[in-house]
Coordinates of C-alpha atoms in Angstrom, one line a residue:
Chain A
M9 CA -16.6 10.7 41.0
S10 CA -13.6 9.7 42.7
S11 CA -11.8 12.4 41.1
S12 CA -14.0 14.6 42.5
I13 CA -13.4 13.4 45.9
L14 CA -9.4 13.1 45.0
L15 CA -9.7 16.4 44.2
R16 CA -11.7 18.1 47.3
S17 CA -8.9 16.1 49.6
A18 CA -6.2 17.4 47.8
F19 CA -7.3 21.0 48.5
K20 CA -7.6 19.8 52.2
S21 CA -3.7 18.7 52.7
A22 CA -0.4 18.2 51.5
A23 CA -1.2 14.3 51.9
G24 CA -4.0 14.7 49.3
R25 CA -2.3 16.5 46.6
N26 CA 0.2 13.7 47.1
A27 CA -2.3 11.4 46.4
L28 CA -3.7 13.2 43.3
R29 CA -0.2 13.0 41.9
S30 CA 0.4 9.7 42.4
T31 CA -2.8 9.0 41.1
L32 CA -1.9 10.8 37.8
Q33 CA 1.2 9.2 37.6
V34 CA -0.7 6.1 37.9
R35 CA -2.6 7.0 35.4
H36 CA 0.2 8.0 33.2
A37 CA 2.2 4.7 33.8
A38 CA -1.1 2.8 32.8
S39 CA -1.4 4.7 29.5
S40 CA 2.5 4.2 28.3
S41 CA 2.6 0.6 29.4
T42 CA -0.5 0.1 27.2
Q43 CA 0.9 -2.6 24.7
Y44 CA 1.2 -1.3 20.9
V45 CA -0.3 -4.2 18.9
P46 CA 1.1 -4.7 15.5
G47 CA -0.8 -5.6 12.7
G48 CA -4.1 -4.1 14.4
P49 CA -5.4 -0.5 13.9
I50 CA -4.4 0.4 17.3
Y51 CA -1.8 3.5 17.8
K52 CA 0.6 4.0 20.5
G53 CA -0.8 6.2 23.2
T54 CA -4.5 7.7 23.9
V55 CA -6.3 9.6 20.9
N56 CA -4.3 12.9 22.4
D57 CA -1.2 11.6 21.6
P58 CA 0.7 13.0 18.0
T59 CA 1.7 10.6 15.9
T60 CA 5.2 9.5 15.1
F61 CA 7.1 10.4 12.1
P62 CA 10.3 9.2 10.9
P63 CA 13.3 11.5 11.4
P64 CA 14.0 13.4 8.5
S65 CA 16.4 12.4 6.1
K66 CA 17.3 13.7 2.8
T67 CA 18.5 10.2 1.6
H68 CA 15.0 8.8 2.0
G69 CA 13.5 12.1 0.8
S70 CA 14.5 14.5 -2.0
Y71 CA 17.9 12.7 -2.7
H72 CA 15.9 9.3 -3.1
W73 CA 13.4 11.7 -5.3
A74 CA 15.7 13.2 -7.5
F75 CA 17.3 9.7 -7.9
E76 CA 14.4 7.9 -9.2
R77 CA 14.2 10.5 -11.7
L78 CA 16.9 11.0 -13.0
L79 CA 17.2 6.9 -13.2
S80 CA 14.1 6.9 -15.0
A81 CA 15.3 9.9 -17.6
A82 CA 18.0 8.1 -18.7
L83 CA 16.3 5.2 -19.5
V84 CA 14.6 7.0 -22.1
P85 CA 17.6 8.3 -24.4
L86 CA 19.1 3.8 -23.3
T87 CA 15.4 2.6 -24.3
G88 CA 15.9 4.5 -27.7
A89 CA 19.6 3.3 -28.1
A90 CA 18.3 0.2 -27.7
F91 CA 16.0 0.4 -30.6
A92 CA 18.7 1.8 -33.1
T93 CA 21.7 -0.1 -32.5
S94 CA 22.5 -3.1 -30.5
G95 CA 24.3 -4.4 -27.5
S96 CA 26.7 -6.5 -29.9
A97 CA 28.0 -2.8 -31.5
Y98 CA 28.3 -1.3 -28.0
P99 CA 28.5 -3.8 -25.3
I100 CA 28.3 -0.8 -22.9
L101 CA 24.6 -0.3 -23.6
D102 CA 23.9 -3.8 -22.3
G103 CA 26.1 -2.8 -19.6
I104 CA 24.5 0.3 -18.4
L105 CA 21.2 -1.4 -19.1
G106 CA 21.6 -4.2 -16.7
V107 CA 22.2 -1.8 -14.0
S108 CA 19.9 0.9 -14.7
L109 CA 16.8 -1.4 -15.4
V110 CA 17.6 -3.5 -11.9
M111 CA 18.0 -0.9 -10.3
H112 CA 14.7 1.0 -11.5
S113 CA 12.9 -2.7 -11.2
H114 CA 14.1 -2.8 -7.5
I115 CA 12.9 1.0 -6.8
G116 CA 9.7 -0.3 -8.3
F117 CA 9.4 -3.2 -6.0
D118 CA 10.5 -1.4 -3.2
S119 CA 7.5 1.0 -3.1
M120 CA 5.0 -2.0 -3.9
I121 CA 6.7 -3.5 -0.6
V122 CA 6.7 -0.4 1.4
D123 CA 2.7 0.4 -0.1
Y124 CA 1.3 -3.2 0.7
L125 CA 3.5 -5.0 3.3
H126 CA 4.7 -1.9 5.5
P127 CA 6.4 -3.1 8.6
R128 CA 3.6 -1.4 10.7
K129 CA 1.3 -3.5 9.6
F130 CA 3.2 -6.7 8.5
P131 CA 6.5 -6.3 11.4
V132 CA 7.3 -10.1 9.7
L133 CA 6.4 -10.2 6.3
G134 CA 7.3 -6.7 5.2
P135 CA 11.0 -6.9 6.4
L136 CA 11.1 -10.3 5.4
M137 CA 10.2 -9.6 1.6
T138 CA 12.5 -6.7 1.7
W139 CA 15.4 -8.4 2.3
T140 CA 13.9 -11.3 -0.2
L141 CA 14.0 -8.3 -2.7
R142 CA 17.6 -7.3 -1.9
T143 CA 18.8 -10.8 -2.0
A144 CA 17.0 -10.9 -5.6
T145 CA 18.3 -7.8 -6.7
V146 CA 21.6 -8.9 -6.0
A147 CA 21.1 -12.5 -7.6
T148 CA 19.3 -10.1 -10.9
L149 CA 22.8 -7.9 -11.2
V150 CA 24.8 -11.0 -11.2
G151 CA 22.9 -12.5 -13.8
V152 CA 22.2 -9.8 -16.1
Y153 CA 26.1 -9.5 -15.6
Q154 CA 26.9 -12.6 -16.7
F155 CA 24.4 -12.9 -19.6
N156 CA 25.7 -10.0 -20.9
T157 CA 29.4 -11.2 -20.4
N158 CA 29.2 -14.6 -21.5
D159 CA 26.3 -14.7 -23.8
I160 CA 24.9 -12.5 -26.5
G161 CA 24.0 -9.8 -23.9
L162 CA 20.0 -8.7 -23.4
T163 CA 19.5 -6.0 -26.3
E164 CA 20.7 -8.8 -29.2
L165 CA 18.7 -11.6 -27.2
I166 CA 15.5 -9.6 -27.2
A167 CA 16.1 -8.5 -30.9
K168 CA 16.3 -12.2 -32.0
V169 CA 13.8 -13.6 -30.0
W170 CA 11.4 -11.1 -31.4
T171 CA 12.5 -12.2 -35.1
A172 CA 12.6 -16.0 -34.1
Chain B
M10 CA -53.2 2.8 23.7
M11 CA -51.6 3.5 20.1
S12 CA -49.5 6.3 21.0
A13 CA -48.5 4.6 24.3
R14 CA -47.4 1.6 22.2
A15 CA -45.6 3.9 19.8
V16 CA -43.8 5.5 22.4
G17 CA -42.7 1.8 23.9
L18 CA -44.8 2.2 26.9
G19 CA -47.1 -0.8 25.9
P20 CA -46.2 -3.4 28.1
A21 CA -45.2 -1.1 31.3
L22 CA -48.9 0.5 31.1
R23 CA -50.6 -3.0 30.4
R24 CA -48.6 -4.3 33.4
A25 CA -49.7 -1.1 35.5
A26 CA -53.2 -1.5 34.5
F27 CA -53.9 -5.2 34.9
S28 CA -52.2 -5.4 38.7
Q29 CA -54.2 -4.6 41.5
N30 CA -51.2 -3.7 43.6
L31 CA -49.5 -0.9 41.0
A32 CA -52.5 0.8 40.0
R33 CA -52.8 1.8 43.5
N34 CA -49.1 2.1 44.6
Q35 CA -47.6 5.3 43.0
V36 CA -44.2 4.3 44.0
A37 CA -44.5 1.1 42.6
L38 CA -45.8 2.6 39.5
R39 CA -42.9 5.0 39.2
T40 CA -40.9 2.3 39.6
V41 CA -42.2 0.0 36.7
L42 CA -42.5 3.0 34.3
F43 CA -39.1 4.9 34.7
K44 CA -37.2 1.7 34.7
R45 CA -33.7 2.0 33.4
A46 CA -32.8 0.1 30.6
V47 CA -29.5 0.9 30.3
Q48 CA -27.0 -0.5 33.0
T49 CA -23.9 1.6 33.8
Q50 CA -20.5 0.3 35.5
S51 CA -17.9 2.0 37.1
L52 CA -14.5 2.3 35.7
P53 CA -11.3 3.5 36.9
P54 CA -10.3 6.5 34.6
A55 CA -7.1 3.8 33.3
A56 CA -9.6 1.5 31.9
S57 CA -10.3 3.9 29.3
E58 CA -7.5 3.3 27.0
E59 CA -8.3 -0.6 27.1
I60 CA -11.8 1.0 26.0
L61 CA -10.3 2.7 23.3
N62 CA -7.9 0.0 22.0
Q63 CA -11.2 -2.2 21.6
Q64 CA -13.0 0.8 19.7
R65 CA -10.2 0.6 17.6
L66 CA -10.3 -3.0 16.8
K67 CA -13.7 -2.3 15.4
R68 CA -13.5 0.4 13.4
P69 CA -14.3 -0.5 9.5
S70 CA -11.5 0.5 7.4
S71 CA -11.5 3.2 5.1
P72 CA -13.5 3.1 2.0
H73 CA -12.1 0.7 -0.7
F74 CA -11.4 1.7 -4.0
T75 CA -13.9 -0.6 -5.3
I76 CA -16.4 2.2 -3.9
Y77 CA -15.2 4.4 -6.5
Q78 CA -16.2 5.1 -10.1
P79 CA -13.6 3.8 -12.5
Q80 CA -11.9 6.9 -13.5
I81 CA -8.6 6.8 -16.1
T82 CA -6.4 8.6 -13.6
W83 CA -6.4 6.2 -11.2
L84 CA -6.6 3.5 -13.3
G85 CA -3.7 4.4 -15.5
S86 CA -1.5 4.9 -12.1
I87 CA -2.5 0.9 -11.1
V88 CA -2.0 0.0 -14.8
N89 CA 1.5 1.8 -14.7
R90 CA 2.7 -0.5 -11.3
V91 CA 1.1 -3.8 -13.1
T92 CA 3.2 -3.6 -16.4
G93 CA 6.1 -2.2 -14.9
G94 CA 5.9 -5.1 -11.8
A95 CA 5.3 -7.6 -14.8
L96 CA 8.1 -6.4 -16.6
S97 CA 10.5 -6.3 -14.0
A98 CA 9.3 -9.8 -12.7
L99 CA 10.3 -10.9 -16.5
L100 CA 13.9 -9.4 -16.1
Y101 CA 14.3 -10.7 -12.4
G102 CA 13.0 -14.4 -13.5
F103 CA 15.2 -14.9 -16.5
S104 CA 18.1 -13.3 -15.1
I105 CA 18.4 -15.3 -11.8
A106 CA 17.1 -18.2 -14.3
Y107 CA 20.2 -17.7 -16.3
L108 CA 22.4 -17.5 -13.1
V109 CA 21.2 -20.9 -11.6
A110 CA 20.9 -23.0 -14.6
P111 CA 23.1 -21.2 -17.6
G112 CA 23.2 -24.1 -20.0
T113 CA 19.0 -24.1 -20.4
F114 CA 18.4 -20.5 -19.9
D115 CA 21.1 -19.6 -22.9
S116 CA 20.1 -17.3 -25.6
A117 CA 20.4 -20.7 -28.3
H118 CA 18.2 -22.8 -26.7
I119 CA 15.5 -19.8 -25.9
V120 CA 15.8 -18.0 -29.4
E121 CA 15.2 -22.0 -30.5
F122 CA 12.3 -22.6 -28.3
V123 CA 10.8 -19.5 -29.4
A124 CA 11.0 -20.2 -33.0
G125 CA 9.8 -23.6 -32.5
L126 CA 6.3 -22.1 -31.1
P127 CA 3.4 -22.0 -34.2
E128 CA 2.7 -18.5 -35.5
Y129 CA -0.6 -17.3 -33.4
L130 CA 2.0 -18.0 -30.2
K131 CA 4.5 -16.0 -31.1
Y132 CA 2.1 -13.4 -32.4
S133 CA 0.2 -13.4 -29.2
G134 CA 3.4 -13.8 -26.9
K135 CA 4.9 -10.3 -28.7
A136 CA 1.7 -8.7 -28.0
I137 CA 1.7 -9.3 -24.6
L138 CA 5.3 -8.4 -23.9
A139 CA 4.4 -5.4 -26.2
L140 CA 1.6 -3.7 -24.6
P141 CA 2.9 -3.6 -21.2
F142 CA 6.0 -2.4 -22.5
A143 CA 4.8 0.4 -24.5
F144 CA 2.6 1.6 -21.8
H145 CA 4.8 1.7 -19.2
S146 CA 7.4 3.5 -21.4
W147 CA 4.7 6.3 -22.7
N148 CA 3.2 6.5 -19.1
G149 CA 6.8 6.9 -17.9
L150 CA 7.3 10.0 -20.0
R151 CA 3.5 11.0 -18.8
H152 CA 5.1 10.3 -15.6
L153 CA 8.6 12.5 -16.5
S154 CA 6.4 15.3 -17.6
W155 CA 4.7 15.8 -14.1
D156 CA 7.8 16.1 -12.3
M157 CA 9.0 18.6 -14.5
G158 CA 5.4 20.3 -13.4
K159 CA 3.9 20.2 -16.7
F160 CA 0.1 18.7 -17.5
L161 CA -0.7 19.0 -13.4
S162 CA -4.2 19.8 -14.0
V163 CA -7.1 17.3 -14.2
K164 CA -7.3 18.3 -18.0
G165 CA -3.5 17.7 -18.5
A166 CA -3.9 14.8 -16.7
Y167 CA -6.8 13.3 -18.9
G168 CA -5.4 14.7 -22.1
T169 CA -2.2 13.1 -21.3
A170 CA -4.1 9.7 -20.8
Y171 CA -5.8 9.4 -23.6
A172 CA -2.7 10.3 -25.4
V173 CA -0.5 7.4 -23.7
L174 CA -3.4 5.2 -24.4
G175 CA -3.5 6.0 -28.1
A176 CA 0.3 6.2 -28.3
T177 CA 0.4 2.5 -26.5
A178 CA -2.3 1.2 -29.2
V179 CA -0.2 2.5 -32.4
S180 CA 2.9 1.6 -31.0
T181 CA 1.5 -2.1 -29.6
V182 CA 0.5 -3.2 -33.2
A183 CA 3.8 -1.7 -34.5
L184 CA 6.1 -3.7 -32.3
V185 CA 4.1 -6.9 -32.9
L186 CA 4.5 -6.8 -36.4
M187 CA 8.1 -6.0 -36.2

C-alpha cells in the first residue's frame, strides 16, 4: 500500500519521483548490507540474485584433472614394478613411490576436506584442516625420504613385514 | 449441527444461539461468525530479506543418503574413498612417526615386532591391509577406464563393479597367503 501511494506521488511531482528513487535506493542498501552468515543455509542476497562462481582457472580445472589422472595412471606400472622387484635393486623405485604415493594421498585427503569441510560451511575448520594437511604432507615427504635414504626403503619394508 | 461442527462453526453458532442479544443483532452475529483468525502485520519492503533468511534457517537439509536404497554404484564409491583414506593414513602415520622417532620406527624394530605376533594376528593384519589395497587398486583401474570413456553406462558400472569385487576377493586371499 505504501508503495502505491509512493507511485502515485511519483507521478504527481518531481519531488515525489525523488522520494521513489530514494526509497528504492534504501531498499537496495538494505539488501546489500544484510550480513551473509557462514555455516548456515543463508546465501548472499535475495532469491533473485544469481549465485557466485569462482573465477575459471585451468590450474584448478582441466590441468588439475589431467594431473590427477596421469598420477593415478603412473601408479599402475609403479605398483606392478614394486611387486616384480624391490627398492633395494632399484632405489629410484622407492624414490618415485615416495613422492607419487604421497601426492596421490594428498589429493585424496584434499578432496575430502573440500567435500566435507568446505570453507563456505566451515569458515575456520576448513582452512585449518587444509593447512594441517599441507603440513602433514610436507612432513610425510621428508619422513619417506629419510626412510628411503637411511633405512631399507618402502618396498623392502613391506616385503619384509609381509613375510615376517 | 453435525455439518456446522464439521466446518468449524460449532462454537460460533452455539454462542449465537444461546446469546439473546446476538440472535437479534445482525451486525454482532456477523462479527462473531466471520471473525478473522489470522493476524496481519504491516512491514516495510526492506524486512523481506530478514523473513527470507529466517525461512532459510528453518529449511530442511537435502535428502540424506540413508534414504536411498543401497546400490553397488554409490557403495563402491564410498568404499573407494574409505579404503584410499585408510591406506593414505597409514602411509602418513608411518612416515611422520619415522620422521619424529627414527630410532623407534625403523625397519628392524617393525619387522621384529611383527615377527613376534601370533599367527592369527599376522593373518588378520595382512587381510586388513590387503583388502583395502586390493579394492582400491582394482577400483582405481575401473576409474581410469571411465576416464578413458569406457564402461560409461549403468550396465558398465555394474559389470565392472562386480568384476572389481571378484578381483578383490581373489587377490586379497592371494596376498594374505603370500
